[in-house]
Each structure stands twice: as C-alpha cells, then as structure tokens.
C-alpha cells in the first residue's frame, strides 16, 4: 500500500516521465548520423558540402525529406503562413504554452553539412525518442524548421516580430524575393502576418547548433551554453565612378569605382579593429561593372556586414564607415551610397535557461562553458515572444559556412542528448 502511495506521489511530481527515468532516456546517435548523411545529398556540392540555398530546388527537396522524418516521429506537421515547417506533439496539460525546439536546413552557397542541420535533425530525434519511449510531456512540443535562416532569419522573424513589405521584397541569395520564395515553399506571403506569435505565447525556445568557431574544440569543452547572440547589420553599398578607356585615360583623370571600393574595404577593417571588443566587419561580396581588362570600372556594388552583441556599437561603427566612404569618394571623384541597413537585433538568452542547459549537460557528465555566439541564429528572432536558450557543440577547426565544416558524431549525439534532457527537465519544472 505504502509503495503504491509513493508511486502515485512520484507520478504527481513528475507526470512527464512516468514511462522512464529521464536520465536513462537517450537519443539514437546512429539514426541522427544517417539522417544527416541523407539530408546532405540534397544540394550536394563537389567539395562535399551543400549548396542548399533557400528557395532553390535543393531546399524544397530537403524540406520534403525533413517533413517525412517529422511525420515518422509522430509529429502533426503543417506549414505556417511564413513557410516554416511546424511539427506538433500534444502535451498532457492543456493550460500550458508550447515549448519550441528547432533550427534550419537551408545553407549558404557552398556551405557545409552541419550548420542548422544538426539542430533540426536532433530536434526531430527528440520527438522520435519521446514517441518510442511513450513519454507524454506536460507541455505541447513544437519542432520547427525555420525557413531561410541564411537569408537572414526570415521565417523566425515573421514569427517573432512580424514580416513587413520591406522584408517580403528583399532579394534573397537565390535571386528570388522573400515573397516569391515563401510562396514557392508552400507559405502564403499575403497572409504572413498570421504567422506572427504574440509576446508570452510560448513557454520557451531551445536551439542546438554547431559553434561555428573554434573555442570549444580548442578548450576541449563538450557543450557551450550560449549567453547571447550577436546582432547583424547588412547594407548594400554602391560606388559610382565613370567607365572609360583603360589605355587612354591618364591616371590623374580617372573616376575608378573599384579603386574606391578597395580603399573602402581596407577602411572598414581599420574602423572595426580600431576599438577594443569582439565586433567584426566584413565585405563579403562585390560586383564590378562593366568588368573588362581594358575598361576602368564605372560602378561597384558590395555587401557590408557588421556584427556585435551591442547594437549601439555596430550602429556607431556604421556611422563611422559612412563618413569614411564620403572622404574616399571625394579623393577620386566617385560617389558612395548605402541602402537602408537591415538589422537583426542581438539577443541575450534567458539566465534560467542557461542554468538549465548547464546543469543538464553537467548531469550527463559533460564539461561546459558560457559563451557568446558570433553567428546569427533563429533563436534571436524569438526573444521578443519568449525566453530562449541555445546549446553549442564543437566545430572542428572552427570552420563553418564552408564545405569543410565538421562536427564529430559523438559531439552531435552529446548535444542531442543535452537537448532531450533539457526538454525533459524544463517540462518537469517550468510552467
Ligand atoms: C547565420 O548563419 C549567420 O551567422 O550569418
Ligand atoms: Mn549559417
Ligand atoms: Mn545556422
């Protein structure tokens, strides 16, 4: 009788885990690995990574593959109006808000096989494990594959702060506008406002991701507990000069747009490194017109990116870059103009979530480190609507956004187990 009473009380205290003791439940690492290998076939590039840029056929095929895995994991799958793939698993307490986990499966051009894919497939694996172990959480669980993270964080922005006309008409790396792309993948751009969720409408969001830098590997740490995610500023810069004959125009009579661009790129580097801190700045693409040996470049467009955890800091750097551009332009009679910057705001993770991830990882025997994220993530877009947490695993050689991106199978399995146990611990203890 006493034993029955104790059992009954234990069920009341831990209703989420009546089928298993949570710490005994583990993901199937071999299965994650085989799903990663299968996903890497969609958009495979000759260097062994993927070019699965959002809104391309490879992206569409990858999404179909992920949808099938989500259905196999017992999730009820639908697309929201933004084209995010949402897989739901009901909870036992209808008064609780949903707990979200997920990541993205689109890549940069000539990207790797781990950025986004690890978190997406591990989140599906969490659902699959819950299904196989007959575990019903108290919270509804939603596994979400966000659309077009690399273009940047389009689907999660639509959910976290809403997509406006400016976002919908942005040209994505595929060459399609976000509006066209969203329609192509099955979303409804005309109704995209309905994808937005209200502040306080989610219990929280956890994302597992590769570090994309070399800190964890260098320090031999298993799990990174993310304290915050950098903000990102993008602006397209146009430099107008005058295209003229490269043989007959004397050196002192040129309006060489590419020469201004070269000086500008160097100045960006000087400005960004001229103050202490972890801020970074990059010119990541450039187009030269008309582009011939024997024509002085008349027009250049290039992409400027600035990042930091402190938004004020990168906005002030942007101001300095614009002042420098005007000076450079005057020196050889070219004219700089900047598009209105597109800003992804920095976000801090929730302190309680940091502790939950840290305690969970340690209870599984892993070493941990609190660290910032220099890469952008969908998680930062969800911060306006609820608490967020992120789990990092090591990236070998700190290489990412490149075909040589690699994370060891054991590290991926460790990260997925931390995600699973974090979900179970959250469900047990949080409202
Ligand atoms: C997203 O992956 C970014 O950091 O650019
Ligand atoms: Mn990325
Ligand atoms: Mn990513």
Tab-separated table of C-alpha atoms and ligand atoms in Angstrom:
chain	number	residue	atom	x	y	z
A	1	UNK	CA	0.000	0.000	0.000
A	2	UNK	CA	2.839	2.351	1.023
A	3	UNK	CA	4.638	1.508	-2.173
A	4	UNK	CA	1.541	2.288	-4.237
A	5	UNK	CA	1.136	5.625	-2.487
A	6	UNK	CA	4.785	6.509	-3.139
A	7	UNK	CA	4.380	5.562	-6.766
A	8	UNK	CA	1.251	7.692	-7.045
A	9	UNK	CA	3.066	10.686	-5.471
A	10	UNK	CA	6.029	10.227	-7.808
A	11	UNK	CA	3.650	10.343	-10.756
A	12	UNK	CA	2.162	13.584	-9.488
A	13	UNK	CA	5.575	15.187	-9.054
A	14	UNK	CA	6.917	14.020	-12.402
A	15	UNK	CA	3.954	13.496	-14.686
A	16	UNK	CA	6.063	13.978	-17.802
A	17	UNK	CA	8.222	10.961	-17.300
A	18	UNK	CA	6.037	8.210	-15.990
A	19	UNK	CA	7.372	5.772	-18.580
A	20	UNK	CA	11.126	6.269	-17.967
A	21	UNK	CA	13.540	7.916	-15.611
A	22	UNK	CA	14.601	10.912	-17.735
A	23	UNK	CA	18.298	10.479	-17.237
A	24	UNK	CA	18.055	6.967	-18.679
A	25	UNK	CA	16.444	8.103	-21.891
A	26	UNK	CA	18.882	8.692	-24.743
A	27	UNK	CA	18.625	9.657	-28.393
A	28	UNK	CA	19.764	7.271	-31.119
A	29	UNK	CA	23.050	8.808	-32.332
A	30	UNK	CA	23.399	6.391	-35.252
A	31	UNK	CA	19.993	7.428	-36.516
A	32	UNK	CA	20.847	11.152	-36.348
A	33	UNK	CA	24.024	10.411	-38.250
A	34	UNK	CA	22.234	8.530	-41.018
A	35	UNK	CA	19.626	11.320	-41.307
A	36	UNK	CA	22.437	13.880	-41.593
A	37	UNK	CA	24.055	11.825	-44.352
A	38	UNK	CA	20.742	11.520	-46.209
A	39	UNK	CA	19.960	15.250	-45.896
A	40	UNK	CA	23.426	16.112	-47.187
A	41	UNK	CA	22.510	14.593	-50.575
A	42	UNK	CA	20.096	17.461	-51.306
A	43	UNK	CA	22.175	20.225	-52.883
A	44	UNK	CA	25.451	18.304	-52.512
A	45	UNK	CA	28.343	20.361	-53.874
A	46	UNK	CA	31.519	18.965	-55.477
A	47	UNK	CA	33.584	19.859	-52.380
A	48	UNK	CA	31.441	17.548	-50.209
A	49	UNK	CA	29.286	20.188	-48.518
A	50	UNK	CA	25.919	21.506	-49.668
A	51	UNK	CA	24.636	24.481	-51.620
A	52	UNK	CA	21.074	24.315	-50.321
A	53	UNK	CA	20.220	27.963	-50.612
A	54	UNK	CA	16.664	28.823	-49.526
A	55	UNK	CA	14.034	28.700	-52.303
A	56	UNK	CA	16.145	26.524	-54.646
A	57	UNK	CA	15.064	23.019	-55.741
A	58	UNK	CA	17.568	21.514	-53.256
A	59	UNK	CA	15.933	23.446	-50.419
A	60	UNK	CA	12.491	22.244	-51.471
A	61	UNK	CA	13.735	18.619	-51.610
A	62	UNK	CA	15.469	18.924	-48.220
A	63	UNK	CA	12.275	20.280	-46.690
A	64	UNK	CA	10.255	17.365	-48.120
A	65	UNK	CA	12.744	14.957	-46.577
A	66	UNK	CA	12.528	16.718	-43.185
A	67	UNK	CA	8.713	16.709	-43.308
A	68	UNK	CA	8.746	12.938	-43.828
A	69	UNK	CA	11.104	12.454	-40.854
A	70	UNK	CA	8.829	14.631	-38.716
A	71	UNK	CA	5.776	12.579	-39.671
A	72	UNK	CA	7.685	9.370	-38.909
A	73	UNK	CA	8.454	10.861	-35.481
A	74	UNK	CA	4.718	11.103	-34.821
A	75	UNK	CA	4.525	14.862	-35.253
A	76	UNK	CA	1.446	16.514	-36.676
A	77	UNK	CA	3.041	18.614	-39.447
A	78	UNK	CA	1.798	21.830	-41.030
A	79	UNK	CA	3.339	24.889	-42.706
A	80	UNK	CA	2.601	28.269	-41.183
A	81	UNK	CA	1.934	31.229	-43.492
A	82	UNK	CA	5.649	32.107	-43.451
A	83	UNK	CA	6.517	28.641	-44.772
A	84	UNK	CA	8.086	27.405	-41.524
A	85	UNK	CA	7.613	23.662	-41.004
A	86	UNK	CA	5.862	23.119	-37.671
A	87	UNK	CA	5.566	19.618	-36.174
A	88	UNK	CA	3.370	19.386	-33.080
A	89	UNK	CA	3.214	16.817	-30.308
A	90	UNK	CA	0.383	17.347	-27.831
A	91	UNK	CA	1.045	17.778	-24.107
A	92	UNK	CA	-0.994	16.458	-21.209
A	93	UNK	CA	-1.759	19.855	-19.637
A	94	UNK	CA	-3.901	21.983	-21.954
A	95	UNK	CA	-3.276	25.098	-19.847
A	96	UNK	CA	0.447	25.146	-20.747
A	97	UNK	CA	2.000	27.077	-23.629
A	98	UNK	CA	4.042	25.196	-26.238
A	99	UNK	CA	7.749	24.563	-25.837
A	100	UNK	CA	9.588	25.089	-29.143
A	101	UNK	CA	12.781	23.415	-30.399
A	102	UNK	CA	14.316	23.502	-33.874
A	103	UNK	CA	16.718	25.115	-36.321
A	104	UNK	CA	17.063	25.469	-40.118
A	105	UNK	CA	18.149	23.308	-43.070
A	106	UNK	CA	18.889	25.956	-45.713
A	107	UNK	CA	22.574	26.731	-46.265
A	108	UNK	CA	24.829	29.471	-47.570
A	109	UNK	CA	26.120	28.993	-51.139
A	110	UNK	CA	28.917	26.392	-50.891
A	111	UNK	CA	28.096	25.661	-47.275
A	112	UNK	CA	28.603	22.615	-45.084
A	113	UNK	CA	26.540	19.715	-43.749
A	114	UNK	CA	26.122	20.736	-40.102
A	115	UNK	CA	25.052	24.397	-39.787
A	116	UNK	CA	21.338	24.197	-38.951
A	117	UNK	CA	21.072	20.528	-39.927
A	118	UNK	CA	22.400	19.279	-36.568
A	119	UNK	CA	19.812	21.229	-34.572
A	120	UNK	CA	16.964	20.422	-36.965
A	121	UNK	CA	17.576	16.675	-37.147
A	122	UNK	CA	18.347	16.433	-33.413
A	123	UNK	CA	15.064	18.172	-32.626
A	124	UNK	CA	13.239	15.624	-34.787
A	125	UNK	CA	15.222	12.896	-32.988
A	126	UNK	CA	13.988	14.240	-29.643
A	127	UNK	CA	10.389	13.851	-30.875
A	128	UNK	CA	11.166	10.379	-32.233
A	129	UNK	CA	12.667	9.336	-28.880
A	130	UNK	CA	9.659	10.642	-26.950
A	131	UNK	CA	7.399	8.670	-29.280
A	132	UNK	CA	9.387	5.443	-28.954
A	133	UNK	CA	9.570	5.728	-25.163
A	134	UNK	CA	5.893	6.623	-24.859
A	135	UNK	CA	6.693	9.805	-22.992
A	136	UNK	CA	3.968	12.407	-22.843
A	137	UNK	CA	5.215	15.844	-21.850
A	138	UNK	CA	3.025	18.243	-19.907
A	139	UNK	CA	3.783	20.983	-22.444
A	140	UNK	CA	2.799	20.752	-26.071
A	141	UNK	CA	6.055	20.383	-28.025
A	142	UNK	CA	6.640	22.021	-31.405
A	143	UNK	CA	9.592	21.054	-33.580
A	144	UNK	CA	10.142	23.867	-36.080
A	145	UNK	CA	12.343	24.046	-39.173
A	146	UNK	CA	12.633	27.767	-39.854
A	147	UNK	CA	12.672	28.873	-43.485
A	148	UNK	CA	15.576	30.860	-44.949
A	149	UNK	CA	17.791	31.361	-41.911
A	150	UNK	CA	20.746	32.318	-44.068
A	151	UNK	CA	18.905	34.999	-45.966
A	152	UNK	CA	18.724	36.164	-42.975
A	153	UNK	CA	16.352	34.591	-40.342
A	154	UNK	CA	13.263	35.256	-42.449
A	155	UNK	CA	10.873	32.616	-41.100
A	156	UNK	CA	11.744	33.173	-37.457
A	157	UNK	CA	11.472	36.962	-37.876
A	158	UNK	CA	7.973	36.542	-39.278
A	159	UNK	CA	7.060	34.602	-36.127
A	160	UNK	CA	8.946	36.716	-33.575
A	161	UNK	CA	8.333	40.261	-34.751
A	162	UNK	CA	6.324	40.049	-37.960
A	163	UNK	CA	7.281	40.342	-41.622
A	164	UNK	CA	6.619	43.652	-43.336
A	165	UNK	CA	6.615	44.670	-47.004
A	166	UNK	CA	10.322	45.552	-46.782
A	167	UNK	CA	11.180	42.007	-45.671
A	168	UNK	CA	8.931	40.417	-48.306
A	169	UNK	CA	10.521	42.406	-51.135
A	170	UNK	CA	14.100	41.696	-50.059
A	171	UNK	CA	16.125	39.775	-52.635
A	172	UNK	CA	17.290	36.508	-51.143
A	173	UNK	CA	20.602	34.804	-52.103
A	174	UNK	CA	18.636	32.554	-54.524
A	175	UNK	CA	17.770	35.696	-56.540
A	176	UNK	CA	14.097	35.378	-55.604
A	177	UNK	CA	12.342	37.856	-53.376
A	178	UNK	CA	11.237	36.601	-49.979
A	179	UNK	CA	7.643	36.938	-51.230
A	180	UNK	CA	8.310	34.692	-54.256
A	181	UNK	CA	10.347	32.236	-52.219
A	182	UNK	CA	7.815	31.969	-49.413
A	183	UNK	CA	5.121	31.124	-51.956
A	184	UNK	CA	7.398	28.605	-53.679
A	185	UNK	CA	7.964	26.612	-50.475
A	186	UNK	CA	4.264	26.487	-49.648
A	187	UNK	CA	3.807	29.546	-47.417
A	188	UNK	CA	1.314	32.313	-48.064
A	189	UNK	CA	3.069	35.698	-48.190
A	190	UNK	CA	-0.265	37.523	-48.408
A	191	UNK	CA	-1.204	36.094	-45.009
A	192	UNK	CA	2.282	36.189	-43.491
A	193	UNK	CA	1.079	38.412	-40.638
A	194	UNK	CA	-0.856	35.408	-39.304
A	195	UNK	CA	2.452	33.574	-38.666
A	196	UNK	CA	3.407	36.143	-36.042
A	197	UNK	CA	3.061	34.935	-32.462
A	198	UNK	CA	2.249	37.125	-29.508
A	199	UNK	CA	4.653	38.014	-26.749
A	200	UNK	CA	4.229	35.451	-23.960
A	201	UNK	CA	2.578	32.879	-26.247
A	202	UNK	CA	5.377	30.295	-25.970
A	203	UNK	CA	6.863	28.604	-22.912
A	204	UNK	CA	10.309	28.970	-24.475
A	205	UNK	CA	12.601	28.009	-27.344
A	206	UNK	CA	15.765	25.892	-27.282
A	207	UNK	CA	18.103	25.512	-30.254
A	208	UNK	CA	21.023	23.126	-30.598
A	209	UNK	CA	23.674	24.324	-33.054
A	210	UNK	CA	27.302	23.822	-34.005
A	211	UNK	CA	29.541	26.513	-32.535
A	212	UNK	CA	30.885	27.640	-35.948
A	213	UNK	CA	34.006	28.944	-34.169
A	214	UNK	CA	36.949	27.091	-32.641
A	215	UNK	CA	36.625	27.836	-28.901
A	216	UNK	CA	35.057	24.584	-27.686
A	217	UNK	CA	37.466	22.367	-29.616
A	218	UNK	CA	40.491	24.412	-28.521
A	219	UNK	CA	39.475	24.321	-24.847
A	220	UNK	CA	38.331	20.671	-25.078
A	221	UNK	CA	34.834	21.552	-23.841
A	222	UNK	CA	31.867	19.322	-24.723
A	223	UNK	CA	28.981	21.785	-24.554
A	224	UNK	CA	28.711	25.553	-24.994
A	225	UNK	CA	25.985	27.333	-23.048
A	226	UNK	CA	25.160	30.405	-25.111
A	227	UNK	CA	24.826	33.681	-23.220
A	228	UNK	CA	23.819	35.859	-26.162
A	229	UNK	CA	23.639	36.047	-29.944
A	230	UNK	CA	25.204	38.884	-31.918
A	231	UNK	CA	23.164	41.403	-33.859
A	232	UNK	CA	23.887	41.710	-37.592
A	233	UNK	CA	23.744	44.765	-39.850
A	234	UNK	CA	23.707	44.421	-43.637
A	235	UNK	CA	23.882	47.275	-46.131
A	236	UNK	CA	24.485	47.236	-49.896
A	237	UNK	CA	26.988	49.888	-50.913
A	238	UNK	CA	27.023	51.359	-54.431
A	239	UNK	CA	30.048	53.265	-55.716
A	240	UNK	CA	29.560	55.221	-58.897
A	241	UNK	CA	32.505	56.420	-60.956
A	242	UNK	CA	32.915	56.724	-64.708
A	243	UNK	CA	33.726	53.862	-67.098
A	244	UNK	CA	36.362	54.932	-69.595
A	245	UNK	CA	39.189	53.592	-71.754
A	246	UNK	CA	41.858	51.931	-69.589
A	247	UNK	CA	44.612	52.704	-72.102
A	248	UNK	CA	43.960	56.314	-72.975
A	249	UNK	CA	42.707	57.817	-69.690
A	250	UNK	CA	45.645	59.241	-67.680
A	251	UNK	CA	45.968	58.117	-64.082
A	252	UNK	CA	45.061	61.534	-62.693
A	253	UNK	CA	41.830	61.762	-64.678
A	254	UNK	CA	40.072	58.595	-63.579
A	255	UNK	CA	36.875	58.048	-61.608
A	256	UNK	CA	37.691	54.453	-60.736
A	257	UNK	CA	34.884	52.900	-58.683
A	258	UNK	CA	36.884	49.755	-57.930
A	259	UNK	CA	39.835	51.739	-56.594
A	260	UNK	CA	37.412	53.466	-54.190
A	261	UNK	CA	35.996	50.061	-53.271
A	262	UNK	CA	39.485	48.742	-52.456
A	263	UNK	CA	40.214	51.718	-50.205
A	264	UNK	CA	36.786	51.349	-48.611
A	265	UNK	CA	37.277	47.665	-47.774
A	266	UNK	CA	40.561	48.481	-46.060
A	267	UNK	CA	38.949	51.343	-44.115
A	268	UNK	CA	36.132	49.066	-42.897
A	269	UNK	CA	38.770	46.757	-41.483
A	270	UNK	CA	40.643	49.633	-39.802
A	271	UNK	CA	37.469	51.089	-38.270
A	272	UNK	CA	36.272	47.745	-36.918
A	273	UNK	CA	39.665	46.842	-35.440
A	274	UNK	CA	40.259	50.385	-34.172
A	275	UNK	CA	38.248	49.924	-30.972
A	276	UNK	CA	38.544	47.207	-28.314
A	277	UNK	CA	35.936	44.426	-28.299
A	278	UNK	CA	34.722	41.376	-30.207
A	279	UNK	CA	32.940	43.274	-33.014
A	280	UNK	CA	33.532	42.065	-36.584
A	281	UNK	CA	33.060	43.654	-40.006
A	282	UNK	CA	33.188	42.077	-43.459
A	283	UNK	CA	32.765	42.961	-47.112
A	284	UNK	CA	31.553	39.566	-48.294
A	285	UNK	CA	30.613	40.151	-51.935
A	286	UNK	CA	31.451	42.596	-54.705
A	287	UNK	CA	30.231	43.211	-58.273
A	288	UNK	CA	32.222	45.269	-60.757
A	289	UNK	CA	30.769	46.849	-63.879
A	290	UNK	CA	31.361	46.626	-66.727
A	291	UNK	CA	34.157	44.176	-65.781
A	292	UNK	CA	36.797	44.040	-68.533
A	293	UNK	CA	40.609	44.273	-68.655
A	294	UNK	CA	40.518	47.412	-70.710
A	295	UNK	CA	37.724	49.414	-69.063
A	296	UNK	CA	38.095	51.487	-65.906
A	297	UNK	CA	35.372	50.209	-63.552
A	298	UNK	CA	32.439	52.634	-63.624
A	299	UNK	CA	30.280	51.050	-60.934
A	300	UNK	CA	30.785	48.744	-57.992
A	301	UNK	CA	28.252	47.267	-55.594
A	302	UNK	CA	29.355	45.438	-52.483
A	303	UNK	CA	27.899	43.924	-49.333
A	304	UNK	CA	28.864	45.317	-45.937
A	305	UNK	CA	28.201	43.365	-42.750
A	306	UNK	CA	28.820	44.437	-39.128
A	307	UNK	CA	28.189	42.286	-36.020
A	308	UNK	CA	28.321	42.707	-32.262
A	309	UNK	CA	26.403	41.770	-29.121
A	310	UNK	CA	25.859	45.509	-28.588
A	311	UNK	CA	23.600	47.091	-31.202
A	312	UNK	CA	24.664	50.654	-30.301
A	313	UNK	CA	28.242	49.727	-31.028
A	314	UNK	CA	27.679	48.394	-34.542
A	315	UNK	CA	25.370	51.296	-35.394
A	316	UNK	CA	28.114	53.709	-34.357
A	317	UNK	CA	30.652	51.772	-36.461
A	318	UNK	CA	28.254	52.014	-39.394
A	319	UNK	CA	28.147	55.810	-38.977
A	320	UNK	CA	31.958	55.940	-38.994
A	321	UNK	CA	32.106	53.763	-42.116
A	322	UNK	CA	29.734	56.144	-43.935
A	323	UNK	CA	31.834	59.194	-43.021
A	324	UNK	CA	34.973	57.388	-44.261
A	325	UNK	CA	33.191	56.467	-47.514
A	326	UNK	CA	32.388	60.113	-48.249
A	327	UNK	CA	36.070	61.037	-47.770
A	328	UNK	CA	37.257	58.179	-50.009
A	329	UNK	CA	34.725	59.144	-52.680
A	330	UNK	CA	35.912	62.731	-52.724
A	331	UNK	CA	39.547	61.669	-53.164
A	332	UNK	CA	38.996	60.166	-56.626
A	333	UNK	CA	35.665	61.628	-57.587
A	334	UNK	CA	33.368	58.698	-57.050
A	335	UNK	CA	30.080	58.664	-55.164
A	336	UNK	CA	29.101	56.245	-52.396
A	337	UNK	CA	25.524	55.433	-51.446
A	338	UNK	CA	24.261	52.938	-48.843
A	339	UNK	CA	20.942	51.090	-48.715
A	340	UNK	CA	18.913	51.462	-45.526
A	341	UNK	CA	20.596	48.920	-43.215
A	342	UNK	CA	18.796	45.665	-42.457
A	343	UNK	CA	19.362	44.837	-38.789
A	344	UNK	CA	18.909	41.570	-36.921
A	345	UNK	CA	18.870	42.597	-33.293
A	346	UNK	CA	21.208	40.970	-30.782
A	347	UNK	CA	19.546	38.860	-28.114
A	348	UNK	CA	20.546	37.570	-24.702
A	349	UNK	CA	19.488	34.093	-23.685
A	350	UNK	CA	17.399	33.600	-20.550
A	351	UNK	CA	19.509	33.179	-17.389
A	352	UNK	CA	17.236	30.397	-16.092
A	353	UNK	CA	17.589	28.574	-19.425
A	354	UNK	CA	21.382	28.952	-19.273
A	355	UNK	CA	21.367	27.271	-15.865
A	356	UNK	CA	19.022	24.543	-17.031
A	357	UNK	CA	21.256	23.694	-20.006
A	358	UNK	CA	24.392	23.916	-17.865
A	359	UNK	CA	23.011	21.701	-15.063
A	360	UNK	CA	21.628	19.223	-17.580
A	361	UNK	CA	24.899	18.963	-19.504
A	362	UNK	CA	26.890	18.510	-16.284
A	363	UNK	CA	24.471	15.856	-15.022
A	364	UNK	CA	25.245	13.929	-18.216
A	365	UNK	CA	28.966	14.189	-17.419
A	366	UNK	CA	29.834	16.900	-19.959
A	367	UNK	CA	32.125	19.871	-19.476
A	368	UNK	CA	30.517	23.249	-20.249
A	369	UNK	CA	31.410	26.839	-20.996
A	370	UNK	CA	29.303	30.001	-21.063
A	371	UNK	CA	29.957	31.786	-24.360
A	372	UNK	CA	28.558	34.310	-26.838
A	373	UNK	CA	27.510	33.368	-30.355
A	374	UNK	CA	29.262	35.223	-33.172
A	375	UNK	CA	26.862	33.686	-35.681
A	376	UNK	CA	23.267	34.727	-36.082
A	377	UNK	CA	20.503	32.251	-35.226
A	378	UNK	CA	16.746	31.883	-35.450
A	379	UNK	CA	16.709	31.862	-31.644
A	380	UNK	CA	17.452	35.600	-31.538
A	381	UNK	CA	14.302	36.346	-33.509
A	382	UNK	CA	12.162	34.525	-30.951
A	383	UNK	CA	13.472	36.511	-27.975
A	384	UNK	CA	10.666	39.118	-28.308
A	385	UNK	CA	7.993	36.460	-27.710
A	386	UNK	CA	9.543	34.253	-25.022
A	387	UNK	CA	12.670	33.054	-23.232
A	388	UNK	CA	15.335	31.447	-25.424
A	389	UNK	CA	18.256	29.107	-24.784
A	390	UNK	CA	20.985	27.701	-27.021
A	391	UNK	CA	23.279	24.688	-26.816
A	392	UNK	CA	26.549	24.591	-28.797
A	393	UNK	CA	28.708	21.622	-29.744
A	394	UNK	CA	32.293	21.847	-31.080
A	395	UNK	CA	33.046	22.682	-34.724
A	396	UNK	CA	36.309	21.042	-35.748
A	397	UNK	CA	38.890	23.628	-36.766
A	398	UNK	CA	36.310	26.352	-36.153
A	399	UNK	CA	35.284	26.080	-39.816
A	400	UNK	CA	31.744	26.940	-40.887
A	401	UNK	CA	29.844	28.356	-43.866
A	402	UNK	CA	32.245	26.224	-45.899
A	403	UNK	CA	32.226	22.627	-47.201
A	404	UNK	CA	34.905	21.605	-44.665
A	405	UNK	CA	32.546	22.326	-41.764
A	406	UNK	CA	32.597	19.250	-39.481
A	407	UNK	CA	31.339	18.139	-36.086
A	408	UNK	CA	32.176	14.708	-34.644
A	409	UNK	CA	29.286	12.181	-34.459
A	410	UNK	CA	29.862	11.792	-30.706
A	411	UNK	CA	29.606	15.553	-30.150
A	412	UNK	CA	26.363	15.647	-32.148
A	413	UNK	CA	24.933	12.789	-30.101
A	414	UNK	CA	26.022	14.548	-26.880
A	415	UNK	CA	24.331	17.773	-27.984
A	416	UNK	CA	21.129	15.949	-28.920
A	417	UNK	CA	21.086	14.234	-25.514
A	418	UNK	CA	21.544	17.595	-23.792
A	419	UNK	CA	18.633	18.940	-25.862
A	420	UNK	CA	16.452	15.939	-24.976
A	421	UNK	CA	17.274	16.108	-21.263
A	422	UNK	CA	16.833	19.894	-21.228
A	423	UNK	CA	13.364	19.466	-22.720
A	424	UNK	CA	12.510	16.825	-20.091
A	425	UNK	CA	13.893	18.931	-17.230
A	426	UNK	CA	12.110	22.044	-18.487
A	427	UNK	CA	8.852	20.145	-18.791
A	428	UNK	CA	9.175	18.816	-15.271
A	429	UNK	CA	9.984	22.075	-13.554
A	430	UNK	CA	8.735	25.048	-15.580
A	431	UNK	CA	5.245	26.487	-16.069
B	1	LIG	C1	23.927	32.840	-39.977
B	1	LIG	O1	24.252	31.676	-40.064
B	1	LIG	C2	24.922	33.868	-39.886
B	1	LIG	O2	25.551	33.981	-38.825
B	1	LIG	O3	25.143	34.536	-40.898
B	2	LIG	MN1	24.742	29.798	-41.081
B	3	LIG	MN1	22.802	28.227	-38.581
